[in-house]
Short mmCIF file of C-alpha atoms in Angstrom, two decimals:
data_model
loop_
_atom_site.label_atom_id
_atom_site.label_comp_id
_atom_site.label_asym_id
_atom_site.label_seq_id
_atom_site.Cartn_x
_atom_site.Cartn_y
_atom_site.Cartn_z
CA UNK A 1 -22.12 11.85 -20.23
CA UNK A 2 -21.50 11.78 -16.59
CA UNK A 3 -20.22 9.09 -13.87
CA UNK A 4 -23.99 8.23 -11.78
CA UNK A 5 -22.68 5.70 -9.79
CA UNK A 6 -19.76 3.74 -8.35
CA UNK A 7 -20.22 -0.07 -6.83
CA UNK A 8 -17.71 -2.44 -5.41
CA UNK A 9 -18.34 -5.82 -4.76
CA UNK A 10 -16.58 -8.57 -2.99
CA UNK A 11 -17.83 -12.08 -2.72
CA UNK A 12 -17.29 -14.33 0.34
CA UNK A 13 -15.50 -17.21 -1.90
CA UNK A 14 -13.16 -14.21 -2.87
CA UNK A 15 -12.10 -12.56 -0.34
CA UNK A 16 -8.93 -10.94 -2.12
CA UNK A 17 -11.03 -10.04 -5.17
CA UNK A 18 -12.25 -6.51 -5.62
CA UNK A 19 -14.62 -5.87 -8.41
CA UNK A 20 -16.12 -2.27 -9.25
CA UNK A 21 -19.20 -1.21 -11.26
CA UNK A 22 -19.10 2.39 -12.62
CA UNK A 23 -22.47 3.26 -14.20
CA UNK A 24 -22.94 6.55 -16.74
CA UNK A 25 -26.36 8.30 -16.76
CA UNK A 26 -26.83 6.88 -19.69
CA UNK A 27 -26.62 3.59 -18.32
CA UNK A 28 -23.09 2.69 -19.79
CA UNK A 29 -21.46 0.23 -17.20
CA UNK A 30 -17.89 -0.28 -17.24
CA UNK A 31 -16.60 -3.36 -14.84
CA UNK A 32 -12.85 -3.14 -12.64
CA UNK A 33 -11.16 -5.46 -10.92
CA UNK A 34 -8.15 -5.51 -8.28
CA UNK A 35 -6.84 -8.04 -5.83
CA UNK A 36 -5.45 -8.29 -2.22
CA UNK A 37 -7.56 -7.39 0.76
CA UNK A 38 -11.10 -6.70 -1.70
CA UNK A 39 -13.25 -5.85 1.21
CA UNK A 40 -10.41 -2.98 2.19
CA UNK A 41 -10.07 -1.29 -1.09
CA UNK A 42 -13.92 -1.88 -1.85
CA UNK A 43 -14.50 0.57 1.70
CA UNK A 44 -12.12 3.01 0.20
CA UNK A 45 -13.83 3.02 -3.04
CA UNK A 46 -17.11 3.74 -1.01
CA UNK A 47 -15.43 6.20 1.37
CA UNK A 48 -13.59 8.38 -0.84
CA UNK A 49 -12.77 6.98 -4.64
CA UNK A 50 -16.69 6.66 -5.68
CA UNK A 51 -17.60 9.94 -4.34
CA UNK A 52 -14.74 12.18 -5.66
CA UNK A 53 -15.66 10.89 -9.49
CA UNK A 54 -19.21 11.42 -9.17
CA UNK A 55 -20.62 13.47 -11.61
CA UNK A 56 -17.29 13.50 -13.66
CA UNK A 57 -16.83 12.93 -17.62
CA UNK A 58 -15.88 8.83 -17.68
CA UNK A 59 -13.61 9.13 -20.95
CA UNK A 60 -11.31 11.71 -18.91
CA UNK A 61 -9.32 9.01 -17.36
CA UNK A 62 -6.21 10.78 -17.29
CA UNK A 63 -8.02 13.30 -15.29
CA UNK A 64 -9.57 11.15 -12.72
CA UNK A 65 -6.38 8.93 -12.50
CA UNK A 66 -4.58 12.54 -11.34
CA UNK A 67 -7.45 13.17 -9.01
CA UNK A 68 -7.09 9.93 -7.60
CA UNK A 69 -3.26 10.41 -6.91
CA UNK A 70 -3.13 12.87 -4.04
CA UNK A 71 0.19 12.56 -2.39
CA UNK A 72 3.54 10.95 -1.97
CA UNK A 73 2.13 7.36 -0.57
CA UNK A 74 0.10 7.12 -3.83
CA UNK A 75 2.85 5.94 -5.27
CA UNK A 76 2.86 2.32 -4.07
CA UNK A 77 0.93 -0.67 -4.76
CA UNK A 78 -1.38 0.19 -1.81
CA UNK A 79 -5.02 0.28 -1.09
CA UNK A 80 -5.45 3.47 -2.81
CA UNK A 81 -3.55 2.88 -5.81
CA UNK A 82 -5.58 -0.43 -5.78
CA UNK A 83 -8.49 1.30 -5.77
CA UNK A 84 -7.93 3.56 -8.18
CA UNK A 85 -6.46 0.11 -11.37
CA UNK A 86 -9.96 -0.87 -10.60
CA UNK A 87 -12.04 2.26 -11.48
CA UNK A 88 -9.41 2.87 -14.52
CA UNK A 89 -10.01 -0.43 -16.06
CA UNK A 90 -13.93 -0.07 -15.61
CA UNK A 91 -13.42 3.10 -17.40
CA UNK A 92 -11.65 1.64 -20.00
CA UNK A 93 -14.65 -0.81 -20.35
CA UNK A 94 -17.25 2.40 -20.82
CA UNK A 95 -15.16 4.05 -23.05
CA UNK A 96 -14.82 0.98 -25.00
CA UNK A 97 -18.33 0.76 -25.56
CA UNK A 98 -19.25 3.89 -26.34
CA UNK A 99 -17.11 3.54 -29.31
CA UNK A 100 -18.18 0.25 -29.83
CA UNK A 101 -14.51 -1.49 -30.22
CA UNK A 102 -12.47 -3.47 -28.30
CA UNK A 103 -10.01 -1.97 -26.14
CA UNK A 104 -7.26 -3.38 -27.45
CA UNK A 105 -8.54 -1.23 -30.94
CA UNK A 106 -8.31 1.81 -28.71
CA UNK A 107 -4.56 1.53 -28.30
CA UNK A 108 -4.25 1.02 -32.12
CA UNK A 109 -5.48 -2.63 -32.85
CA UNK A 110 -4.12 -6.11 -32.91
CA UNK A 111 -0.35 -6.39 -33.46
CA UNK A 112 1.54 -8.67 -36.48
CA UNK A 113 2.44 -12.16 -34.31
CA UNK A 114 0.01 -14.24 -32.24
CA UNK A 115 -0.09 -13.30 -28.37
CA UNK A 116 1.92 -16.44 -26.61
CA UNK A 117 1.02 -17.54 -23.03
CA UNK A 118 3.20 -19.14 -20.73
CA UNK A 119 1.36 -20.98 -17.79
CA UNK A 120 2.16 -20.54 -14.25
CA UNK A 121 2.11 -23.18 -12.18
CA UNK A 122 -0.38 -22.56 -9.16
CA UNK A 123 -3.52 -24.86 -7.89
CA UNK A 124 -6.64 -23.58 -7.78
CA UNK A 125 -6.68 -22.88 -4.11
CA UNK A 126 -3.61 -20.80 -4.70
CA UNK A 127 -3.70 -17.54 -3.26
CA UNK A 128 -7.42 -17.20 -2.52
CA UNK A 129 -6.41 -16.04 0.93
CA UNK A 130 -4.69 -12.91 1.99
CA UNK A 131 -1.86 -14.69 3.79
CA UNK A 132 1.35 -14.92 1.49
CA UNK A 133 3.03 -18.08 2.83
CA UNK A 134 2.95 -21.68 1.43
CA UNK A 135 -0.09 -22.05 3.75
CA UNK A 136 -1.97 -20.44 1.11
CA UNK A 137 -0.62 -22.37 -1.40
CA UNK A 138 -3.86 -24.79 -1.52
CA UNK A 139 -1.50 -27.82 -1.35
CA UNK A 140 -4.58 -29.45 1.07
CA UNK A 141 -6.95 -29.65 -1.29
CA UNK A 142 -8.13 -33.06 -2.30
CA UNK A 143 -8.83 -32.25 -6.08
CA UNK A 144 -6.50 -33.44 -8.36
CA UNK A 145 -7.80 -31.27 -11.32
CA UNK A 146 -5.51 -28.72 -12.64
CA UNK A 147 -3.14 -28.60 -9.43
CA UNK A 148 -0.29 -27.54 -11.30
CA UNK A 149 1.37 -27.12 -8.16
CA UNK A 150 1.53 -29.93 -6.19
CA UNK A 151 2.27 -31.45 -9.60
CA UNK A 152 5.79 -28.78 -10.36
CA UNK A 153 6.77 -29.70 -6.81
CA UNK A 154 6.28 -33.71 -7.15
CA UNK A 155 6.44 -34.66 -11.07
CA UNK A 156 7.77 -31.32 -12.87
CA UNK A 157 8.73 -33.15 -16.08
CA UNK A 158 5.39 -35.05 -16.81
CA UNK A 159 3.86 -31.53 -16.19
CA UNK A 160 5.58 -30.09 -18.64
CA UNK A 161 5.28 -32.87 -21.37
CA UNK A 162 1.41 -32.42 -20.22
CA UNK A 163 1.50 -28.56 -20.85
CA UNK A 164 3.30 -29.42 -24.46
CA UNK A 165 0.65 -31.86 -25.78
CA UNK A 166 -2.02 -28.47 -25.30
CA UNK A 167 0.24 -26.53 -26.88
CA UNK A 168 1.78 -24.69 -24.08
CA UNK A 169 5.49 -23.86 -24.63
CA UNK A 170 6.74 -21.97 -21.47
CA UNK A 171 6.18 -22.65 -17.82
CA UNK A 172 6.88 -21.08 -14.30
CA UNK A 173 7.40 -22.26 -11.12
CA UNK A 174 8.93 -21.53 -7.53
CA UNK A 175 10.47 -24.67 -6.23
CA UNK A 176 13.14 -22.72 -3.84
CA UNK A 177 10.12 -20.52 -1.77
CA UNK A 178 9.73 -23.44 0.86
CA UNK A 179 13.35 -23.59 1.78
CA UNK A 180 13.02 -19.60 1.79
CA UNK A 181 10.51 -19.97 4.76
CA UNK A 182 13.52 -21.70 6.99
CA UNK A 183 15.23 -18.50 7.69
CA UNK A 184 13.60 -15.02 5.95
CA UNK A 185 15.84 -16.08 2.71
CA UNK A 186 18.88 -14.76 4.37
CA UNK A 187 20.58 -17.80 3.09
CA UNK A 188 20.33 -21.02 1.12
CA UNK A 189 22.07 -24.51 1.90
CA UNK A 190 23.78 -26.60 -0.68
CA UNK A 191 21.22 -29.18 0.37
CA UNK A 192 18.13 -27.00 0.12
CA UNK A 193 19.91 -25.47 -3.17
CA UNK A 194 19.82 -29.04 -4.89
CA UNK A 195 16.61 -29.88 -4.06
CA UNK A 196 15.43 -26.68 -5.64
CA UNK A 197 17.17 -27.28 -8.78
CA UNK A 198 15.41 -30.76 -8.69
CA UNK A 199 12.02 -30.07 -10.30
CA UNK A 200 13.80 -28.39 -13.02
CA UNK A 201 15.87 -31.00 -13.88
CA UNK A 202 13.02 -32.83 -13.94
CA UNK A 203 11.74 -30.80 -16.93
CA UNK A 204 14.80 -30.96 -19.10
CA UNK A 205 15.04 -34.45 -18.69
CA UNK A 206 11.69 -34.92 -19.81
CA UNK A 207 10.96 -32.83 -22.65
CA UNK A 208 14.81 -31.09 -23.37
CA UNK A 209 14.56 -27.39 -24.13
CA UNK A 210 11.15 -27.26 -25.89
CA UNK A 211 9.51 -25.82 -22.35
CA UNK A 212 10.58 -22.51 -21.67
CA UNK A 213 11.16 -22.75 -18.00
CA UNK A 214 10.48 -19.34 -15.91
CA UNK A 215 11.57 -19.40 -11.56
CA UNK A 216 9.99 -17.18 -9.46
CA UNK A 217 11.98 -16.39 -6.59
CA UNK A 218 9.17 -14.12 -4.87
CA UNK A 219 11.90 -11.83 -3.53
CA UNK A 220 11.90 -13.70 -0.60
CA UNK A 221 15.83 -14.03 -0.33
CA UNK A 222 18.97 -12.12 0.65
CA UNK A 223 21.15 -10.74 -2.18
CA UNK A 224 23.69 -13.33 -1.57
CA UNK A 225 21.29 -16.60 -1.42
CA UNK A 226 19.36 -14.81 -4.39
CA UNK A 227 22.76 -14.79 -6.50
CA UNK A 228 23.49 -18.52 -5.28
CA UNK A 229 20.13 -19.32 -7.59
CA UNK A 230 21.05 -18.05 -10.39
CA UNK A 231 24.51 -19.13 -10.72
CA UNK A 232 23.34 -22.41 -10.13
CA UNK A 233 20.48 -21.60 -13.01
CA UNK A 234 22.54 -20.86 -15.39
CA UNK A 235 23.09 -24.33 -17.12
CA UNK A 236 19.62 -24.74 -17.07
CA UNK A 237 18.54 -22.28 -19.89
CA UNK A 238 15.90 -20.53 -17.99
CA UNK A 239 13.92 -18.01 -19.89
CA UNK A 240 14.06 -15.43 -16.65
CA UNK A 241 14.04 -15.65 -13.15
CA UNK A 242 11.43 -13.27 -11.29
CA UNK A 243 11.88 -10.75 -8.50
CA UNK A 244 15.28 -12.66 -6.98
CA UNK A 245 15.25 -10.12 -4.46
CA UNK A 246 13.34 -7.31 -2.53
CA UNK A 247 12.54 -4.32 -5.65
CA UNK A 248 13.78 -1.67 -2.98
CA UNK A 249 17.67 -2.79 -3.23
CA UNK A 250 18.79 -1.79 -6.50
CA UNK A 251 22.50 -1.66 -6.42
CA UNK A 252 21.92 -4.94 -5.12
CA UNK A 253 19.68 -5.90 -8.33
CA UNK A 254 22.63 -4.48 -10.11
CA UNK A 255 25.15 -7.11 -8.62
CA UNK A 256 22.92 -9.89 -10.45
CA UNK A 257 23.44 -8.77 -13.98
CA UNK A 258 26.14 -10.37 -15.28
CA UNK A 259 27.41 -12.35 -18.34
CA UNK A 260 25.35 -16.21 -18.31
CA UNK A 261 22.82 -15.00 -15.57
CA UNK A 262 19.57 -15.53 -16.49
CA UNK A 263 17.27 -12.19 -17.33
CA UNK A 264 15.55 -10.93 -14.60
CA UNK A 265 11.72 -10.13 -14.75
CA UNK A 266 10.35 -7.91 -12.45
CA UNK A 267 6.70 -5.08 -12.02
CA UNK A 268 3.79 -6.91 -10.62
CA UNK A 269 3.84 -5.14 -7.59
CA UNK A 270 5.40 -1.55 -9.04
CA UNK A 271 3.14 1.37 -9.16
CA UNK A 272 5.46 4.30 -10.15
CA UNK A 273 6.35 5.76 -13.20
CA UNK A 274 9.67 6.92 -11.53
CA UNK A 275 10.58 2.98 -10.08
CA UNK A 276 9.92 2.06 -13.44
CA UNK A 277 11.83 4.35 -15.44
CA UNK A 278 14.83 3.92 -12.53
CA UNK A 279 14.67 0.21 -13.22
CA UNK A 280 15.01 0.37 -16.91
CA UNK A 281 17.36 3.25 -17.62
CA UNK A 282 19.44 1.42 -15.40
CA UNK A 283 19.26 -1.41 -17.02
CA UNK A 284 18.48 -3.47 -14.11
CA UNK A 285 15.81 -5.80 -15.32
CA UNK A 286 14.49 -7.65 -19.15
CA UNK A 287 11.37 -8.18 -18.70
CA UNK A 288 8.26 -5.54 -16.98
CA UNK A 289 5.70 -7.66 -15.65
CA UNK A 290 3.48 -5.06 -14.75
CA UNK A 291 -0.11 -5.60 -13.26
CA UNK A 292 -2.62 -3.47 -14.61
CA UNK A 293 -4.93 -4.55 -11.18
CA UNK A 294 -1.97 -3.18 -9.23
CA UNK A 295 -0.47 -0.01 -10.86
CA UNK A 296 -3.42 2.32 -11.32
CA UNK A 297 -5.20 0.41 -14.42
CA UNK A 298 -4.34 0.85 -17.87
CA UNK A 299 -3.74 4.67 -17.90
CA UNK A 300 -0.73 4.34 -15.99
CA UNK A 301 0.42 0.88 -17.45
CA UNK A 302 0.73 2.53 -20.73
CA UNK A 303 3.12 4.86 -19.57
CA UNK A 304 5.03 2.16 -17.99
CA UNK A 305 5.14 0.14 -21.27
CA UNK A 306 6.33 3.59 -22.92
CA UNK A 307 9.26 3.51 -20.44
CA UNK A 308 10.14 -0.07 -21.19
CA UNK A 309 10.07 0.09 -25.41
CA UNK A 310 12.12 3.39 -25.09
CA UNK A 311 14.72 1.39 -22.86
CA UNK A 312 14.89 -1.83 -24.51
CA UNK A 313 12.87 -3.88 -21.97
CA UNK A 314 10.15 -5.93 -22.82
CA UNK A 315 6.54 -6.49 -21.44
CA UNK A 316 5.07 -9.40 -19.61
CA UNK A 317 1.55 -8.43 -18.56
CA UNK A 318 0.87 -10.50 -14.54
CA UNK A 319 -1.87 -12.56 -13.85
CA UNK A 320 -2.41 -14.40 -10.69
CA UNK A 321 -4.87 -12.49 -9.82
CA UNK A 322 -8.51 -12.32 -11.63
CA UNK A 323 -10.16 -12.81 -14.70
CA UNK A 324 -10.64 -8.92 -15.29
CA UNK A 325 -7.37 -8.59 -14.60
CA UNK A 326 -6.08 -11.07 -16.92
CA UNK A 327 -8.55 -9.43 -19.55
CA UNK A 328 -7.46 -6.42 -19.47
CA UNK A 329 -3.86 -7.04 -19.44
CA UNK A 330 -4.37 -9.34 -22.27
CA UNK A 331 -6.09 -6.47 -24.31
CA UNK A 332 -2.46 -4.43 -23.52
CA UNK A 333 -0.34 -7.35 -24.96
CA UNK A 334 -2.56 -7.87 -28.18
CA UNK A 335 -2.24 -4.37 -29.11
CA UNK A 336 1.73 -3.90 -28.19
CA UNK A 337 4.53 -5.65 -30.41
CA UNK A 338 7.01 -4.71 -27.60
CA UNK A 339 5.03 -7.60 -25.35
CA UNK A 340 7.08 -10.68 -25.03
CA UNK A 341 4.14 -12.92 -23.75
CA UNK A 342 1.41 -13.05 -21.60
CA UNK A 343 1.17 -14.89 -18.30
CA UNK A 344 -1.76 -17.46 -17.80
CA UNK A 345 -2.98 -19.63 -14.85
CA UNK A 346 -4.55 -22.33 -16.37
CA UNK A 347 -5.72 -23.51 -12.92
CA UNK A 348 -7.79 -20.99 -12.53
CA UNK A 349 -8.83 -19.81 -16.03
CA UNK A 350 -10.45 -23.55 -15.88
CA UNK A 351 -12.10 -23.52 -13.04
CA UNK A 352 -13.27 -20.34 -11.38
CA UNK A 353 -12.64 -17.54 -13.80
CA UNK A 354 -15.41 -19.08 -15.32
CA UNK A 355 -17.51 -19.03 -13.09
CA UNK A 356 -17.14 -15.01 -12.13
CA UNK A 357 -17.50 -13.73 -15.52
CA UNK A 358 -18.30 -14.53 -19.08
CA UNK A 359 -16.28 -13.33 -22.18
CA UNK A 360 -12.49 -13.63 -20.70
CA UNK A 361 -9.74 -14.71 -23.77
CA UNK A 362 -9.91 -18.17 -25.30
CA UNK A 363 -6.83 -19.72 -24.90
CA UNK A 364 -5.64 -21.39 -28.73
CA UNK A 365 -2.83 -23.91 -28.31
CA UNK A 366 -0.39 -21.72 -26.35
CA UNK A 367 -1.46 -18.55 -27.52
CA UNK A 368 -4.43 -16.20 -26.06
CA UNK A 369 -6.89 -14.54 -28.61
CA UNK A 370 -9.22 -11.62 -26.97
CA UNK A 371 -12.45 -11.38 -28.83
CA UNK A 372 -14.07 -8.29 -30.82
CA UNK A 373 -16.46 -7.29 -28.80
CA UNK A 374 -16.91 -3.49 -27.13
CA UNK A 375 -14.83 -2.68 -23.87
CA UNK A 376 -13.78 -5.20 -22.22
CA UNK A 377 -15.28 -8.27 -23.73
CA UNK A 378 -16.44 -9.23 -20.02
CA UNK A 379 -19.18 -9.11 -17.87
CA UNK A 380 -19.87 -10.52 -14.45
CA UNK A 381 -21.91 -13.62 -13.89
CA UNK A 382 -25.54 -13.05 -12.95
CA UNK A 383 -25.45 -16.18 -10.79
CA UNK A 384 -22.61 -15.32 -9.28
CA UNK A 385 -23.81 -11.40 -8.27
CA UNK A 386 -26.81 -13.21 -6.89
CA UNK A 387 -24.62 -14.51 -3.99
CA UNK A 388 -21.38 -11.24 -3.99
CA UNK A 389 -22.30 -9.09 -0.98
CA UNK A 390 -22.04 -5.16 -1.84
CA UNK A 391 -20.03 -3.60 0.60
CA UNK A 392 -22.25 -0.55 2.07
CA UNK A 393 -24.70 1.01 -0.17
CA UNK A 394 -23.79 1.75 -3.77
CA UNK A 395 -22.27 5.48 -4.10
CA UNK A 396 -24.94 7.58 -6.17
CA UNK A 397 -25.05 10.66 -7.23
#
């Protein structure tokens, strides 16, 4: 069985979204997804990734992931690396149905507890654009259906007793990013400081500790400001604060471990094995949130998640991103006991997820359950290829 031909997509709605076909010649498709600047990676999937896997075995993913990997700059979160999560999860999908199981049965099958979601707090406008600044937070749009975030940043605490009556026992949110857009982060005022702590005060007085409460810092602040946070966190009983500061600066990361300061999660955006292994030999971070969109698709997630159990450090799969993305990351969590829980986005797994794709998880209460059928479980809507627009002509062989 060989690789016949490679197709990205990108649809005009989606402008961040990436999807690629890869079909076998013998008519095994496997779908990928990625996110951040689609039409980008989708040109470097038709102007070098397609062609250089033409013609190659699909179930040697290790070997095309190396192929893929060239030199040094391959080792961020870039275009190419982007590029190359997207073929590796399509091929994940192919080899799942030729051997007509799930993926998640591929890495060993289902583990012992039920897979628990936590829901982050975004609209459904959130992110859709390439510009990452509140103004592509969605906060102008007039629906009031599932905008979790206009509703964290105005009325956290009936949010959260909302969340609890579907079942949903663990939230996140970024209430201090606004303030963060005042001055680069470089520092935080007592006023600003209170107002952040606000919405999550909100919470506890509404429904005590049974919401797990997540803050997302974005690693848009200074070391200092970022360590103001968390001090003043600490009497909350926050479950983890994310990225408090730029991933680069880890003797800095260092100085916010500490007796009472909340875990740190961090690994959306990582896409080396060595960062990875640096981060949790060190000790430097609780939770990996890796993106399996981001860091070169499952092949290289897995070796990621191999760091992390052989360090102590738990999983968090990431999803803010797609429905693929959240599929496939979903399959890594059901099938590892080392995953803590799995991030949702309830705002858009209810409203356009849907409407891309059919197949992704059911969401049970607060837990996720992926389904038993081949690969992926996925496949892209056909009234919603009717209107993608493929980016250059399909690469054949």
């Amino acid at each position: 069985m060989r690789i016949s031909s490679v197709k990205p997509f990108v649809h005009p709605d989606f402008p961040n979204l990436v999807y690629v076909e890869i079909t076998t010649d013998e008519g095994v498709v496997g779908l990928g997804e990625s996110y951040y600047f689609g039409s980008t990676v989708a040109h470097f999937i038709n102007e070098f990734a397609g062609p250089s896997i033409l013609g190659k075995d699909p179930l040697k993913r290790e070997e095309i992931s190396k192929s893929l990997t060239t030199y040094v700059g391959y080792n961020s979160s870039g275009v190419e690396t982007r590029a190359r999560s997207a073929i590796d999860i399509a091929l994940w999908d192919i080899a799942g149905k030729i051997a007509n199981k799930p993926i998640y049965e591929l890495l060993g099958g289902k583990s012992s507890r039920p897979l628990r979601i936590y829901n982050t707090c975004a609209g459904k406008e959130y992110m859709r654009k390439s510009n990452q600044s509140s103004k592509s937070w969605g906060l102008d749009n007039e629906s009031s259906e599932y905008e979790d975030l206009k509703a964290f940043m105005n009325d956290a605490g009936t949010l959260a007793q909302e969340l609890l009556t579907e079942g949903v026992t663990a939230m996140k949110i970024w209430p201090f990013d606004l303030f963060a857009e005042k001055n680069w982060g470089s520092e935080i005022s007592s006023t600003d400081l209170k107002a952040g702590l606000l919405p999550i005060q909100k919470i506890r007085d509404a429904v005590g500790d049974r919401m797990d409460i997540m803050v997302e810092l974005h690693a848009l602040w200074s070391p200092k400001a970022a360590k103001e946070i968390m001090i003043a966190l600490k009497d909350f009983g926050i479950f983890w604060v994310e990225d408090p500061i730029y991933p680069d600066n880890l003797d800095e990361l260092e100085s916010l471990r500490g007796a009472g300061m909340p875990e740190i999660a961090h690994g959306e955006t990582i896409a080396s094995r060595k960062r990875v292994e640096t981060l949790v030999k060190r000790n430097l971070i609780d939770v990996l949130t890796l993106d399996l969109s981001w860091c070169g698709g499952l092949t290289e997630g897995l070796q990621f998640a191999e760091l992390a159990e052989a360090n102590g450090v738990r999983i968090a799969p990431h999803d803010c991103t797609g429905p693929v993305g959240l599929t496939i990351g979903a399959h890594l969590s059901t099938s590892d006991e080392n995953a803590l829980i799995q991030e949702t986005v309830r705002a858009a797994y209810r409203t356009w997820y849907p409407h891309l794709v059919e197949g992704i998880p059911q969401i049970n209460g607060g837990t996720l359950v992926v389904g038993n059928e081949a690969g992926l479980g996925v496949k892209m809507r056909e009234d919603f290829r009717k209107d993608i627009q493929t980016l250059r002509l399909a690469v054949n062989s």
